[in-house]
Coordinates of C-alpha atoms and ligand atoms in Angstrom, one line a residue:
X14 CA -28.6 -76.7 114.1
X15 CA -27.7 -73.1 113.6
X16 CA -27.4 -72.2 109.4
X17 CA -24.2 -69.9 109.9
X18 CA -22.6 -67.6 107.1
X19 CA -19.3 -67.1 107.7
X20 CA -18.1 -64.2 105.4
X21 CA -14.0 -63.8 105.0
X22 CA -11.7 -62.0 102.4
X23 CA -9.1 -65.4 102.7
X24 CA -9.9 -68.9 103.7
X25 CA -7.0 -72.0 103.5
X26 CA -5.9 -73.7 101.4
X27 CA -7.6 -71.5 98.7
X28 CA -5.7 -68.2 99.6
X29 CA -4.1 -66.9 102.3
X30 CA -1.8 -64.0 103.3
X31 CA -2.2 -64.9 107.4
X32 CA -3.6 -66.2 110.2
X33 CA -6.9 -65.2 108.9
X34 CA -7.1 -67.8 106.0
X35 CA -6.4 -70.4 108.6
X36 CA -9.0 -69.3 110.7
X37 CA -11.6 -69.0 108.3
X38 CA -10.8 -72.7 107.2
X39 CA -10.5 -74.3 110.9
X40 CA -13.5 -72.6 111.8
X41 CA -16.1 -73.3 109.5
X42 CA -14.7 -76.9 109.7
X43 CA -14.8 -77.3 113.6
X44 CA -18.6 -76.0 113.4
X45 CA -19.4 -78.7 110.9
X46 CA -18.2 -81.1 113.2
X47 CA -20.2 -80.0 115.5
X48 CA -23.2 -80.3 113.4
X49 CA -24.1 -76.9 112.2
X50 CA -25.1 -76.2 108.9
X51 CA -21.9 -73.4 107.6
X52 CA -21.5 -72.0 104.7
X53 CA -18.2 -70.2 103.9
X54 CA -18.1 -67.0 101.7
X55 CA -15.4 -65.3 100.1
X56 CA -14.3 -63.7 96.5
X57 CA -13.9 -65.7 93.9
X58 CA -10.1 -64.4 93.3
X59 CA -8.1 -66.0 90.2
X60 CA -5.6 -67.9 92.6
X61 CA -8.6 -69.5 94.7
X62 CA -10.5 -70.3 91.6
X63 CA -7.3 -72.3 90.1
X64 CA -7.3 -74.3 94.1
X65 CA -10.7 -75.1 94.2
X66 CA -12.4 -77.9 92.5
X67 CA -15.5 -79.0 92.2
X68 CA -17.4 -76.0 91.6
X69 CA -20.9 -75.3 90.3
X70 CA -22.5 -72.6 89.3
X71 CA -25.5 -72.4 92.4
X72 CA -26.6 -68.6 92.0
X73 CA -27.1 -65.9 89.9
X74 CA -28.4 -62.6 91.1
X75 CA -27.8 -58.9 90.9
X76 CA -26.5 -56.4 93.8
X77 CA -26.6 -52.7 93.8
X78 CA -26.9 -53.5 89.9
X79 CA -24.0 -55.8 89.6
X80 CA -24.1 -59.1 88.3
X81 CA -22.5 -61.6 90.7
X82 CA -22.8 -65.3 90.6
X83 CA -22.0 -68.3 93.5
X84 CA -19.8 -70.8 92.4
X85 CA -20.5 -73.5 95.3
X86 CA -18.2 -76.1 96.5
X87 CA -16.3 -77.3 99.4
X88 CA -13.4 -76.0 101.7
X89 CA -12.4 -79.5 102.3
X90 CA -14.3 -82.5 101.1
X91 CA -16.2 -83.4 104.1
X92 CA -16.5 -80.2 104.9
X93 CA -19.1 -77.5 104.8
X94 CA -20.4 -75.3 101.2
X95 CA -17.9 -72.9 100.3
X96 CA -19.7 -70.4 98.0
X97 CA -16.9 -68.3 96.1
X98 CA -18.6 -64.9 95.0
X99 CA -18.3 -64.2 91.4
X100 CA -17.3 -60.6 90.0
X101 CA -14.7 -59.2 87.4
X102 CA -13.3 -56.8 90.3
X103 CA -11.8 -60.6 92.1
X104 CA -10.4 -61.8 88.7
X105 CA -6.8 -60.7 89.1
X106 CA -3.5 -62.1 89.7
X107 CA -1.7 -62.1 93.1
X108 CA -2.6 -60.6 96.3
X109 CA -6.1 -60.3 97.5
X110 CA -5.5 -56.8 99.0
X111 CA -2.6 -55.1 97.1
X112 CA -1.3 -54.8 93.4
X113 CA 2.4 -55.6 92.3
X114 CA 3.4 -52.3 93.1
X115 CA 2.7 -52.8 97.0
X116 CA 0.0 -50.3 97.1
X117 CA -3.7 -51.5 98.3
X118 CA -5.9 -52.1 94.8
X119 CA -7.1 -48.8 94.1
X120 CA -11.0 -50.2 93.9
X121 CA -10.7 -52.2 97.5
X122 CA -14.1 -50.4 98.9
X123 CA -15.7 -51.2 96.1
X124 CA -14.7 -55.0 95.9
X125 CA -14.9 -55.6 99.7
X126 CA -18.6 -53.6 99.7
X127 CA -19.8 -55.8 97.0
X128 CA -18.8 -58.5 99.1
X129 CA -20.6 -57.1 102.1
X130 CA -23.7 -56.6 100.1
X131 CA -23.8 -60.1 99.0
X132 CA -23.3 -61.3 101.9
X133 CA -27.0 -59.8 103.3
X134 CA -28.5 -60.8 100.2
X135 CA -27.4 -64.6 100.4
X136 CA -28.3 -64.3 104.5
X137 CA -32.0 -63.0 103.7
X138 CA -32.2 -65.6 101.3
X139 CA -32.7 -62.9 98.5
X140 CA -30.4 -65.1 95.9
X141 CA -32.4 -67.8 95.2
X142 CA -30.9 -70.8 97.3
X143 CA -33.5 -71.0 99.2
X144 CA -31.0 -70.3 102.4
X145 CA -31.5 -68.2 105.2
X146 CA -28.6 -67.6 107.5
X147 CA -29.7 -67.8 111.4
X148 CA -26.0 -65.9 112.5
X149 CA -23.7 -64.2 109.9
X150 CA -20.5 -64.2 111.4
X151 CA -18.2 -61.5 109.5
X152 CA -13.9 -61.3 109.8
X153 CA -11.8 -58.1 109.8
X154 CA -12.5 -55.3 107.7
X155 CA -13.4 -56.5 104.5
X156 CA -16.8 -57.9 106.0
X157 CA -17.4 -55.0 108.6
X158 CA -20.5 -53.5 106.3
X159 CA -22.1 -56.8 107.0
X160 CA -23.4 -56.2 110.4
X161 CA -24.1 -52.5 109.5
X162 CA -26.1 -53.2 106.5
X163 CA -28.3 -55.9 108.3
X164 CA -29.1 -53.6 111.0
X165 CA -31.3 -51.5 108.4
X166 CA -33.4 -54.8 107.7
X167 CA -37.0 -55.3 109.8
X168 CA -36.2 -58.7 109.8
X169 CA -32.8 -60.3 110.6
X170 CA -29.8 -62.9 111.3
X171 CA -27.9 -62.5 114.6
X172 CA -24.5 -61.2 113.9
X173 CA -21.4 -61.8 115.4
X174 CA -17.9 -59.8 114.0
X175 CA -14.4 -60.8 114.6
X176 CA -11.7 -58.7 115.0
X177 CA -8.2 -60.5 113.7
X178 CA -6.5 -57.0 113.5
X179 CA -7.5 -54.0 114.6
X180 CA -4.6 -52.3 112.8
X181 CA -6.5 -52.7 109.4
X182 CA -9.5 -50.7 109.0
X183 CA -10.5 -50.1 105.5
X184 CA -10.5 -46.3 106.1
X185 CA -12.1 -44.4 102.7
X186 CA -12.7 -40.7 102.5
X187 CA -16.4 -39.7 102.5
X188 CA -16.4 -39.5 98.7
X189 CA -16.5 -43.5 98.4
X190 CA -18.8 -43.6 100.9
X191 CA -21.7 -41.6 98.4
X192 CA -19.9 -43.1 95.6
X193 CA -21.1 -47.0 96.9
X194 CA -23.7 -45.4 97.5
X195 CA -24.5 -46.6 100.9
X196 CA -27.5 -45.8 103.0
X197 CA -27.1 -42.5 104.6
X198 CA -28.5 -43.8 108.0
X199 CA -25.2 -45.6 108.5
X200 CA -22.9 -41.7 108.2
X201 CA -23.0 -40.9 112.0
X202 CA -20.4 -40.8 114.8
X203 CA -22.1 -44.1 115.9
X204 CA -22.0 -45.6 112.6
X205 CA -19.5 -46.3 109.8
X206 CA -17.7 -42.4 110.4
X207 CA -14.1 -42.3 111.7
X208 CA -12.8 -38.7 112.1
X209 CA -14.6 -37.5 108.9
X210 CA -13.9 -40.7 107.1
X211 CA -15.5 -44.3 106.5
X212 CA -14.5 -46.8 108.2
X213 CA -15.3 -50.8 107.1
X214 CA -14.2 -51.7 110.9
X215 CA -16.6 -49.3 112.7
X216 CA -19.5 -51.2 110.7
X217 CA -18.9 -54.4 112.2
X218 CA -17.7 -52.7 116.0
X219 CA -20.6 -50.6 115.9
X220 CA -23.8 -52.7 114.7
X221 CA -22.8 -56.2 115.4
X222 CA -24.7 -57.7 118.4
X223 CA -21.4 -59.8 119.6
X224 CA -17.7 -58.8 119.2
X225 CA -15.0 -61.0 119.7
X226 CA -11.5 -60.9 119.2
X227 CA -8.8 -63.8 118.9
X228 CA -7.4 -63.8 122.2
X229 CA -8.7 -62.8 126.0
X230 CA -5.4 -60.5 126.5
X231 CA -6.2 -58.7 123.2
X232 CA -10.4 -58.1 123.7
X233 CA -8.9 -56.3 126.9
X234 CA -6.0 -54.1 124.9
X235 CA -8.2 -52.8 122.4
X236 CA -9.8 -51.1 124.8
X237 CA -6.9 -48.8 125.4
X238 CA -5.0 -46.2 124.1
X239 CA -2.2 -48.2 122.9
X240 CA -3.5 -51.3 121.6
X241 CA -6.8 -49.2 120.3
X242 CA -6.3 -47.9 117.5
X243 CA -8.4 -44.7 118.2
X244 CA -11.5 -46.9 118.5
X245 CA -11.0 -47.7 122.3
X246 CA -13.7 -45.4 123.1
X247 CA -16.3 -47.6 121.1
X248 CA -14.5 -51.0 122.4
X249 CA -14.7 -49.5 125.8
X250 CA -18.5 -48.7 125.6
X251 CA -19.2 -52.3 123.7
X252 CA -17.4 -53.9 126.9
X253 CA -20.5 -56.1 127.3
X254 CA -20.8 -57.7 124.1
X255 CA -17.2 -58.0 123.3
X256 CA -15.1 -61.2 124.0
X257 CA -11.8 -62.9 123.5
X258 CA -11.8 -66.4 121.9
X259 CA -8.2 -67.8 121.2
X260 CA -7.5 -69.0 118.2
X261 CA -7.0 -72.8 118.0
X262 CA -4.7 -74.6 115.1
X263 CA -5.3 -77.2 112.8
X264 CA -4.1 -80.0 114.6
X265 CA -3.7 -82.7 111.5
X266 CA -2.1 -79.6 109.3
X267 CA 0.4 -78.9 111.8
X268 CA 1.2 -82.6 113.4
X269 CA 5.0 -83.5 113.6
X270 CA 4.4 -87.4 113.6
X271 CA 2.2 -87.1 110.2
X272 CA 3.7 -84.1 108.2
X273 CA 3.7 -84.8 105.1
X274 CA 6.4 -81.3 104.8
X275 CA 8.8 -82.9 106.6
X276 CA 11.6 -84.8 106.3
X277 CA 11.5 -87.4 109.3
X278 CA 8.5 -87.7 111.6
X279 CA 8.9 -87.0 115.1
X280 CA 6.2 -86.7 118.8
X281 CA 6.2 -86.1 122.1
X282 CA 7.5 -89.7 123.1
X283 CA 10.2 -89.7 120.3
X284 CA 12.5 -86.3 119.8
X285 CA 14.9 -88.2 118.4
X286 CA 13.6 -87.1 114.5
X287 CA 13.5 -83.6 115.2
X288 CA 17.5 -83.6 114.8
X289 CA 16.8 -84.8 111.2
X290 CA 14.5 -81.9 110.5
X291 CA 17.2 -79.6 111.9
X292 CA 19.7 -80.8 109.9
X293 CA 17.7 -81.0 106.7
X294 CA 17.2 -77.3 107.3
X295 CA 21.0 -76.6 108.1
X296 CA 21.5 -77.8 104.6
X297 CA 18.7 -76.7 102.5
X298 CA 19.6 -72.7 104.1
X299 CA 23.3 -73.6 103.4
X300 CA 23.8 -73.3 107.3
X301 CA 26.9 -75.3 108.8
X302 CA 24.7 -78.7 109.7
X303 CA 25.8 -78.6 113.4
X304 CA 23.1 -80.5 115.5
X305 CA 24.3 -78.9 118.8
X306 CA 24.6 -75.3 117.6
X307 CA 21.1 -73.5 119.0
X308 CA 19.1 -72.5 115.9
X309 CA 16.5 -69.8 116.0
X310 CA 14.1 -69.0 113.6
X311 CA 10.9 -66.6 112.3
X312 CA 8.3 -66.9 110.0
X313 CA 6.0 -63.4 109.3
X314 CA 5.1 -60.5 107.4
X315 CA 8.0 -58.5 107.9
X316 CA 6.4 -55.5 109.2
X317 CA 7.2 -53.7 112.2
X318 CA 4.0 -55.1 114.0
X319 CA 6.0 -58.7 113.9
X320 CA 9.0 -57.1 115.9
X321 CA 11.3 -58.0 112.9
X322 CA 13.2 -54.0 113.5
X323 CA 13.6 -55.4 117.2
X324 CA 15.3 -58.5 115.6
X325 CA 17.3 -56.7 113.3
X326 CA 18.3 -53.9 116.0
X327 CA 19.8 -57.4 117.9
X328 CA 21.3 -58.9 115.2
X329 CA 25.0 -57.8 116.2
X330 CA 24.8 -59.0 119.8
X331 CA 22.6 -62.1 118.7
X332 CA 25.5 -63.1 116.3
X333 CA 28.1 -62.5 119.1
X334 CA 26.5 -66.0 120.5
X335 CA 27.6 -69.2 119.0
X336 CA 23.5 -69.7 117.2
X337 CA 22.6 -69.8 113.6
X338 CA 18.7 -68.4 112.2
X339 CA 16.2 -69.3 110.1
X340 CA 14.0 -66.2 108.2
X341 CA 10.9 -66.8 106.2
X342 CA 9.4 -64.3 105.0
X343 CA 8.4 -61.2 102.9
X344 CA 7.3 -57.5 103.7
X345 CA 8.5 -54.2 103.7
X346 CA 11.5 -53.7 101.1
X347 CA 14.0 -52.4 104.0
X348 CA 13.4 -55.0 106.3
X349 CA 14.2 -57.9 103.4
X350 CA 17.1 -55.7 102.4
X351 CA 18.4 -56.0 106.0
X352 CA 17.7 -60.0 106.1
X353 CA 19.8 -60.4 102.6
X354 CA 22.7 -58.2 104.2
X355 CA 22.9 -60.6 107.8
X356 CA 22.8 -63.6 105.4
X357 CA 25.4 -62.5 103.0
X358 CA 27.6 -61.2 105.5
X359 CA 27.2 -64.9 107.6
X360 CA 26.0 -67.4 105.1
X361 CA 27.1 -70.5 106.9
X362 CA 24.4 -69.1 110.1
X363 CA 22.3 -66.8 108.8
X364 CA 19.5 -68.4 105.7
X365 CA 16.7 -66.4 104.6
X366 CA 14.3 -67.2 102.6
X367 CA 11.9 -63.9 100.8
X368 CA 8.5 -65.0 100.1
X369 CA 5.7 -67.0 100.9
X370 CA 6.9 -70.7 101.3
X371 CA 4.2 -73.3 103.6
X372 CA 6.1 -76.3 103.3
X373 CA 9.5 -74.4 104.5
X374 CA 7.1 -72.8 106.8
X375 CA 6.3 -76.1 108.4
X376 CA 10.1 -77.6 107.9
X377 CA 11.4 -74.1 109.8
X378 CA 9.3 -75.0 112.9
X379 CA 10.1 -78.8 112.7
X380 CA 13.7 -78.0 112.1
X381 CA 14.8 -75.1 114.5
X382 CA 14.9 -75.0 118.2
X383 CA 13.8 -71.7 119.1
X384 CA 10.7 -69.6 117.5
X385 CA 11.2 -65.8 117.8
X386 CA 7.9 -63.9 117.7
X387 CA 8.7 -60.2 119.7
X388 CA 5.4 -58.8 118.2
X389 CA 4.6 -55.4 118.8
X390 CA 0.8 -56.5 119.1
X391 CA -0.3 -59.8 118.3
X392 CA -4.5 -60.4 118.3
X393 CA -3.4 -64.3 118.3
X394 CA -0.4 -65.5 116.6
X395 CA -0.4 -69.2 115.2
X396 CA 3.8 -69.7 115.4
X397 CA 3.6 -69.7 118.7
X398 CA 1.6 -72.6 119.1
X399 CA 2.7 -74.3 115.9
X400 CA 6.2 -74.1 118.1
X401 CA 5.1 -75.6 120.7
X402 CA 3.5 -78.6 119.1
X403 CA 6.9 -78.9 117.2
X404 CA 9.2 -79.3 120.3
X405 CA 10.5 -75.7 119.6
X406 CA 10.5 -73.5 122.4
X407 CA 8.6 -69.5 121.7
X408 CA 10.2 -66.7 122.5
X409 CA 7.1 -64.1 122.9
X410 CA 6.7 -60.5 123.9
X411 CA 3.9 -60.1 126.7
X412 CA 1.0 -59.5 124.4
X413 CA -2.2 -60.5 123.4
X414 CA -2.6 -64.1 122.3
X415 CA 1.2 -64.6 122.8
X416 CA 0.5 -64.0 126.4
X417 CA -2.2 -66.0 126.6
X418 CA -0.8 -68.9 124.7
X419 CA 3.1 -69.6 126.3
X420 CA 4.1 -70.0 129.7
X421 CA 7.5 -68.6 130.9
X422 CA 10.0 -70.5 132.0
X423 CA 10.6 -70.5 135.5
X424 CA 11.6 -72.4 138.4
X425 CA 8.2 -72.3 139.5
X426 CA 6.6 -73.3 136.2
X427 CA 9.6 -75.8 135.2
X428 CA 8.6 -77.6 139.2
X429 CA 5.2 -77.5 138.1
X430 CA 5.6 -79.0 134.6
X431 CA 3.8 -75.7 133.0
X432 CA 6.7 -74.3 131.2
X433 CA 6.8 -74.0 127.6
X434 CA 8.6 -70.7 126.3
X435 CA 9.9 -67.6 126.6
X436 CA 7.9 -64.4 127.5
X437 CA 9.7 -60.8 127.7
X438 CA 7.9 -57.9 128.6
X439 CA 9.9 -54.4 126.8
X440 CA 9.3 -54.3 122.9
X441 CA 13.3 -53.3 122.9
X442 CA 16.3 -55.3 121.3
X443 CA 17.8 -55.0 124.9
X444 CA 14.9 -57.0 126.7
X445 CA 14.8 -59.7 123.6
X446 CA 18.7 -59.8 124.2
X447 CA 18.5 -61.1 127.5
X448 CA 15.6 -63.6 126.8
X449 CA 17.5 -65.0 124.2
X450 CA 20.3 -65.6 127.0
X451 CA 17.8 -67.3 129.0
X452 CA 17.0 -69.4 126.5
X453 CA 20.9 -70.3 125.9
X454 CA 21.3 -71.1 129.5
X455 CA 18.6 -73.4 129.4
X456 CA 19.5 -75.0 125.8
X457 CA 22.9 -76.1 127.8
X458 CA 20.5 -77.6 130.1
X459 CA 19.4 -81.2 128.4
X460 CA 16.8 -82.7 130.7
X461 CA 15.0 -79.4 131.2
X462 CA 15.3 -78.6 127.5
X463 CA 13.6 -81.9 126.9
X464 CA 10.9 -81.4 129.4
X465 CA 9.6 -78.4 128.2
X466 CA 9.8 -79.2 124.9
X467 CA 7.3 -82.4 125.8
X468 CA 4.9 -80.1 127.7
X469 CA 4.5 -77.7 124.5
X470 CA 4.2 -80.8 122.2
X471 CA 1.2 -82.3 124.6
X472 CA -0.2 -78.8 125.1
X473 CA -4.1 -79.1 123.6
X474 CA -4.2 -76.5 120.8
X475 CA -7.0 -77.9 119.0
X476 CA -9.9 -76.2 117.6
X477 CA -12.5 -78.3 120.1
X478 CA -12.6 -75.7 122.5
X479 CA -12.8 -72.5 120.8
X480 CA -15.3 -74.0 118.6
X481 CA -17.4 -74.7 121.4
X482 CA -17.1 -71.0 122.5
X483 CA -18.2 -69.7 119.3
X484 CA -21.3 -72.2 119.5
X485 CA -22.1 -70.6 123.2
X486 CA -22.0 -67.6 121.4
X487 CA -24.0 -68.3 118.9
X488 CA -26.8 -70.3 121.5
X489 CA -27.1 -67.2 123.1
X490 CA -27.8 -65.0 120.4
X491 CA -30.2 -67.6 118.7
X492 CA -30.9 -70.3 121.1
X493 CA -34.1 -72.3 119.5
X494 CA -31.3 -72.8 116.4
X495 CA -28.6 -73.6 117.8
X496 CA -28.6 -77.3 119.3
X497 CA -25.5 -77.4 121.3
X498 CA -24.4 -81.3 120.7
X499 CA -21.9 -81.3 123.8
X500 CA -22.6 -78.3 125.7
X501 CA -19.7 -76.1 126.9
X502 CA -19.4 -75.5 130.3
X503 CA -18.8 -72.1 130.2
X504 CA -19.9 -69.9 128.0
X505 CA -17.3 -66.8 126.3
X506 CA -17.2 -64.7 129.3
X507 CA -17.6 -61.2 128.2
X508 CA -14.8 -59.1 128.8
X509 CA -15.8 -56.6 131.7
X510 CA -12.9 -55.6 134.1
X511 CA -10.9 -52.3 133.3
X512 CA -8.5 -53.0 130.6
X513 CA -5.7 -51.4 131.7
X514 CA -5.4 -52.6 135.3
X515 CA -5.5 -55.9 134.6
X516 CA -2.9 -55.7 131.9
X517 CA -0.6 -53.9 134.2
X518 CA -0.6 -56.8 136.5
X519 CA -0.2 -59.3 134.4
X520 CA 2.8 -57.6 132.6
X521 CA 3.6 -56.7 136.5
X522 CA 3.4 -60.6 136.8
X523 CA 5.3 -61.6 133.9
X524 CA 8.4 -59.0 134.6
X525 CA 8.9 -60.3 138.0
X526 CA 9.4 -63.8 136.6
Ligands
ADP11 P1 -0.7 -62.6 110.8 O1 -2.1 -63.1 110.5 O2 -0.7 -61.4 111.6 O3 0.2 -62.5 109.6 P2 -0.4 -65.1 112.3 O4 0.7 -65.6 113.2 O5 -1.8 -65.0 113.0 O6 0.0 -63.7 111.7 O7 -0.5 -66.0 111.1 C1 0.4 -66.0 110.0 C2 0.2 -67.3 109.3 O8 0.9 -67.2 108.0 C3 0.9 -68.5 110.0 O9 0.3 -69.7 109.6 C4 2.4 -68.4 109.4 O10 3.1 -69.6 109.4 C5 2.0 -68.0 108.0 N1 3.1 -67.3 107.3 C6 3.4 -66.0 107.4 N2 4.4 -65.7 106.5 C7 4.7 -66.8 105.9 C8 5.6 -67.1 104.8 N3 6.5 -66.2 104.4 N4 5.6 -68.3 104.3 C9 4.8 -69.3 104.8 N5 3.9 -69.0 105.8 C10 3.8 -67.8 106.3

């Protein structure tokens, strides 16, 4: 049994913003399961304290001459500790990350260090629980000093880092850097620098002894120039310790036949009650409730990395076809400008919702027949796979997770009975155009409609299997802790053949289909 930390900035249902928060819930929760002993760390942020119950006061100790205290609980109740880290700087309203005025809080390096440096002291067992961690597995940024400040320790946990998107780096001129006073071994080229600056995201790439990121396709796109955000050259010479684990989903959240969200159950063996979603959502977005008009929706931070601008550059053409969409979601002012103007201008086949809604989050994939996700990048991506367990068919761009989750449509993979969505390859409004067409010509197609929709639904998304991975993972870094209940048969193969040749063939691959 291996004692894990798992350090995150978001963990469901407390808070989230994205995928992350369901990751760092499924997770930890999986690897209880599976008999190890987890403990989940993250601030103690006003919104998470009101969600949380429970909680007890466990810990009391000082870092870098701040007070902190652990407020210990559970993230589910048969699930493992959650310890919720205790500081004035997490005691505001709202988002984790940014103020009301959309700009990042202007003392992020401090919060997200403190929570680094917490993290080692709860892992060496310096906070009198009488706890010591075995692996401390950090998550994006905001845990990235983890693995760096462990390295400087004679004696020490295994750590394991996981990139959920690369795009976000916690970048903070040198300035901070003396100002948190971190240890000057860390400033070098092969430490926690970036071009003159400090980077959180080098301090978990560069001192962790495992990397993995949530997808395959994505551990091998990092690597390159496109997908690397200028750290490609590190990624590239980590190639040995870096893997790709996909993301599973929470497969009693996000079941049809038990939603608790939605309006009439529905599975695999009976479609029939997904009409009554659709038309519950025709009428709660003041759509016309037509059940044989095709309905397309998306759910996202409305950012360019989602596609959305693609979306929005269609929009003209997209309305030319007899279909109605679905938008949920909130993001960058022009974008939710642009949403407000389609839905004004068609308000009987255009409904948008701004904000951040989970219940119409789950009645939007229950409800709609098509999912559009034409992201830019995308480490994992959870809509896709919450699609296809919904009977709704993904339309994907070829990239990372989306890639590695969805299986065109073909006639070869509608023979075989693999089929399950949408895949285009050019991030243009052209390319998404004509993969929307595809999916029109197919919607007037009922049986084959049908069928894929029932291979999607009985896809296995669940958390088993990536949970294993992580555990082989973790086995190999600390083998006489870990007792592997079932053991894997594989373990996470490391990610070793040139980046960019194999994505060219499998973009080569998807094209030609
Ligand atoms: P990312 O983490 O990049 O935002 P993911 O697809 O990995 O994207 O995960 C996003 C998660 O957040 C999904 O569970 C998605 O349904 C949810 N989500 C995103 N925006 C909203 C919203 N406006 N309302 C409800 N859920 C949302």
């Amino acid at each position: 049994m291996a004692r894990v930390l798992f350090v995150t900035s978001e963990a469901y249902p407390l808070l989230k913003t994205g995928g992350l928060a369901d990751v760092s819930y499924s997770l930890p929760m999986a690897l209880h399961e599976l008999g190890q002993e987890v403990r989940v760390l993250m601030p103690a942020y006003r919104a998470a304290l009101s969600k949380a119950s429970e909680l007890r006061c466990a810990a009391l100790f000082e870092v870098h001459g701040q007070n902190v205290a652990v407020l210990e609980g559970r993230l589910a109740p048969n699930g493992p500790l959650l310890w919720l880290l205790q500081h004035p700087g997490y005691d505001r309203p709202g988002n984790p990350y940014m103020g009301p005025n959309a700009q990042p809080w202007p003392d992020n390096a401090e919060r997200f260090a403190l929570l680094c440096r917490a993290a080692v002291e709860l892992a060496q067992d310096r906070a009198g629980l009488n706890w010591r961690a075995d692996i401390v597995h950090g998550n994006d940024w905001q845990s990235g000093l983890v693995p760096a400040l462990l390295s400087l320790e004679a004696q020490r946990p295994a750590t394991v880092f996981t990139v959920h998107n690369l795009a976000y780096q916690g970048l903070y001129p040198y300035e901070i850097f003396q100002r948190l006073g971190l240890p000057h071994q860390l400033w070098s080229m092969h430490g926690v620098e970036f071009h003159g600056q400090m980077s959180f995201m080098k301090g978990g790439l560069a001192y962790a002894d495992r990397i993995t990121t949530v997808s395959p396709s994505y551990a091998q796109e990092i690597q390159t120039h496109e997908f690397g955000c200028g750290l490609e050259g590190l990624l590239r010479q980590r190639h040995e310790d870096l893997s790709g684990i996909v993301n599973g989903i929470d497969a009693e959240q996000w079941n049809p036949a038990i939603d608790l969200h939605l309006p009439a159950p529905f599975d695999a063996d009976h479609l029939e009650g997904k009409a009554a979603n659709k038309k519950a959502l025709q009428l709660r977005l003041g759509l016309t409730p037509d059940a044989n008009v095709p309905l397309f929706g998306f759910i996202g931070r409305l950012v360019q990395q989602k596609g959305i601008d693609l979306l929005l550059k269609a929009m003209p053409q997209l309305l030319d076809s007899p279909v109605q969409l679905a938008f949920l979601g909130s993001g960058e002012p022009l974008y939710e400008q642009s949403l407000l103007y389609w839905s004004r201008r068609f308000p009987r086949r255009v409904g948008v919702v701004l904000g951040f809604n989970e219940a119409l989050s789950h009645q939007i994939e229950a409800g709609v027949d098509v999912f559009f996700m034409p992201s830019r990048f995308e480490p994992c991506g959870l809509n896709q796979m919450y699609s296809q367990r919904y009977g709704t068919l993904p339309i994907v761009r070829a990239v990372g997770g989306l890639v590695d989750t969805v299986v065109d449509v073909t006639p070869e993979t509608l023979a075989a009975g693999k089929a399950s969505g949408f895949v285009f390859n050019k991030a243009s409004a052209k390319s998404l155009l004509k993969t929307v067409k595809r999916a029109l010509a197919l919607y007037q197609d009922k049986a084959a409609w049908s069928a894929v929709q029932r291979t999607g639904m009985r896809r296995d998304f669940s958390w088993q299997n990536s949970a294993d991975r992580y555990l082989a993972l973790y086995s190999q870094l600390r083998p006489e802790a870990v007792a592997v209940k079932s053991a894997p048969e594989e373990l996470p193969a490391p990610v070793v053949e040139p980046p960019v040749k194999k994505r060219a063939v499998r973009r080569r691959k998807v094209e030609e289909a």
